[in-house]
């Protein structure tokens, strides 16, 4: 049972990235999915989540209008599409799964995490 994030890299301010969260050993569509990030010296913060029950999405105010969360059940993978990236988006990004039908951007709700992928945005 594993979650593996990928897609993080060094990008210039204003650029775009797509992060992937691939699940193995279980069916991702049985869970709500969240993306979180953690910068050095800071706590893990919620970025976006998508609910298992109705596909509803939530975004942190800091990323609204720039980031989009999605899931591809056929590929057992979730994505975070990030546009108009800013230096303050620099962090390790993690995906997590939550058994609750409706997602929240609260780290303690999530029962399993991937190892993270580094996103660095240069100014």
Short mmCIF file of C-alpha atoms in Angstrom, two decimals:
data_model
loop_
_atom_site.label_atom_id
_atom_site.label_comp_id
_atom_site.label_asym_id
_atom_site.label_seq_id
_atom_site.Cartn_x
_atom_site.Cartn_y
_atom_site.Cartn_z
CA UNK A 1 0.00 0.00 0.00
CA UNK A 2 1.75 3.12 -1.20
CA UNK A 3 1.32 6.69 -2.38
CA UNK A 4 4.02 8.15 -4.59
CA UNK A 5 4.20 11.83 -5.53
CA UNK A 6 6.11 13.06 -8.55
CA UNK A 7 6.40 16.09 -10.78
CA UNK A 8 8.13 18.53 -8.50
CA UNK A 9 11.05 20.50 -9.90
CA UNK A 10 12.70 23.90 -10.11
CA UNK A 11 10.57 26.36 -12.06
CA UNK A 12 10.63 30.11 -12.64
CA UNK A 13 8.07 32.43 -11.13
CA UNK A 14 4.95 32.47 -13.29
CA UNK A 15 5.54 28.93 -14.50
CA UNK A 16 3.40 25.82 -14.23
CA UNK A 17 3.76 22.29 -12.91
CA UNK A 18 1.59 19.22 -12.61
CA UNK A 19 2.12 17.04 -9.56
CA UNK A 20 0.98 13.43 -9.58
CA UNK A 21 -0.01 11.17 -6.71
CA UNK A 22 -0.05 7.54 -7.78
CA UNK A 23 -1.59 4.88 -5.56
CA UNK A 24 -0.59 1.25 -5.50
CA UNK A 25 -2.00 -1.63 -3.51
CA UNK A 26 -5.38 -0.02 -3.00
CA UNK A 27 -8.11 1.83 -4.89
CA UNK A 28 -7.67 5.56 -4.68
CA UNK A 29 -11.29 6.34 -5.53
CA UNK A 30 -12.38 4.91 -2.19
CA UNK A 31 -10.85 7.93 -0.47
CA UNK A 32 -10.91 11.68 -0.33
CA UNK A 33 -7.53 13.05 -1.39
CA UNK A 34 -5.62 16.03 -0.11
CA UNK A 35 -2.54 17.93 -1.21
CA UNK A 36 -0.50 19.61 1.49
CA UNK A 37 2.82 21.39 1.52
CA UNK A 38 5.54 22.08 4.03
CA UNK A 39 8.21 24.72 3.74
CA UNK A 40 11.37 24.65 5.89
CA UNK A 41 10.63 25.71 9.45
CA UNK A 42 6.88 25.81 8.86
CA UNK A 43 4.01 23.50 9.66
CA UNK A 44 2.35 21.36 7.02
CA UNK A 45 -0.49 23.33 5.44
CA UNK A 46 -3.43 22.28 3.35
CA UNK A 47 -3.39 23.27 -0.31
CA UNK A 48 -6.36 21.49 -1.85
CA UNK A 49 -8.56 18.44 -1.41
CA UNK A 50 -11.20 16.56 -3.35
CA UNK A 51 -14.01 14.70 -1.63
CA UNK A 52 -14.74 11.08 -2.34
CA UNK A 53 -18.48 11.48 -1.87
CA UNK A 54 -19.35 14.15 -4.45
CA UNK A 55 -16.07 15.22 -6.02
CA UNK A 56 -16.31 18.57 -4.28
CA UNK A 57 -13.06 20.50 -4.00
CA UNK A 58 -11.52 22.92 -1.51
CA UNK A 59 -8.58 25.25 -1.92
CA UNK A 60 -6.47 27.33 0.41
CA UNK A 61 -7.01 31.03 -0.22
CA UNK A 62 -3.38 31.39 -1.22
CA UNK A 63 -3.81 29.09 -4.24
CA UNK A 64 -7.40 29.75 -5.35
CA UNK A 65 -7.58 30.50 -9.03
CA UNK A 66 -4.07 29.17 -9.63
CA UNK A 67 -4.18 25.50 -8.57
CA UNK A 68 -6.60 22.75 -9.62
CA UNK A 69 -6.98 19.33 -8.06
CA UNK A 70 -8.22 16.39 -10.08
CA UNK A 71 -8.31 12.60 -10.01
CA UNK A 72 -8.21 9.92 -12.70
CA UNK A 73 -9.77 6.80 -11.26
CA UNK A 74 -8.79 4.71 -14.26
CA UNK A 75 -5.14 5.52 -13.60
CA UNK A 76 -5.52 5.35 -9.82
CA UNK A 77 -3.83 8.75 -9.69
CA UNK A 78 -4.59 12.23 -8.40
CA UNK A 79 -3.11 15.45 -9.72
CA UNK A 80 -2.41 18.99 -8.64
CA UNK A 81 -2.17 21.41 -11.55
CA UNK A 82 -0.28 24.53 -10.50
CA UNK A 83 -0.22 27.71 -12.58
CA UNK A 84 1.20 31.18 -12.01
CA UNK A 85 3.64 29.81 -9.49
CA UNK A 86 5.18 32.18 -6.98
CA UNK A 87 8.34 31.89 -4.86
CA UNK A 88 6.15 31.48 -1.78
CA UNK A 89 4.80 28.23 -3.28
CA UNK A 90 8.23 26.68 -2.69
CA UNK A 91 7.80 23.63 -0.43
CA UNK A 92 7.70 19.87 -0.29
CA UNK A 93 4.28 18.81 -1.53
CA UNK A 94 2.56 15.74 -0.09
CA UNK A 95 -0.59 13.89 -1.02
CA UNK A 96 -2.67 12.08 1.54
CA UNK A 97 -5.79 9.92 1.71
CA UNK A 98 -8.74 10.34 4.04
CA UNK A 99 -11.53 7.84 4.64
CA UNK A 100 -14.09 10.55 5.36
CA UNK A 101 -16.49 11.16 2.46
CA UNK A 102 -16.03 14.92 2.60
CA UNK A 103 -12.52 16.32 2.65
CA UNK A 104 -11.03 18.94 4.92
CA UNK A 105 -7.69 20.70 4.77
CA UNK A 106 -6.65 19.36 8.16
CA UNK A 107 -3.53 17.15 8.21
CA UNK A 108 -4.73 15.03 11.15
CA UNK A 109 -7.69 13.83 9.02
CA UNK A 110 -5.36 11.96 6.69
CA UNK A 111 -4.31 8.42 7.40
CA UNK A 112 -1.59 7.83 4.87
CA UNK A 113 0.92 10.06 3.11
CA UNK A 114 3.36 9.85 0.27
CA UNK A 115 7.04 10.73 0.62
CA UNK A 116 6.67 14.18 -0.92
CA UNK A 117 8.01 15.95 -3.97
CA UNK A 118 10.04 19.18 -3.91
CA UNK A 119 8.73 22.25 -5.71
CA UNK A 120 11.07 25.21 -5.94
CA UNK A 121 9.99 28.46 -7.57
CA UNK A 122 12.72 30.94 -8.38
CA UNK A 123 12.08 34.66 -8.56
#
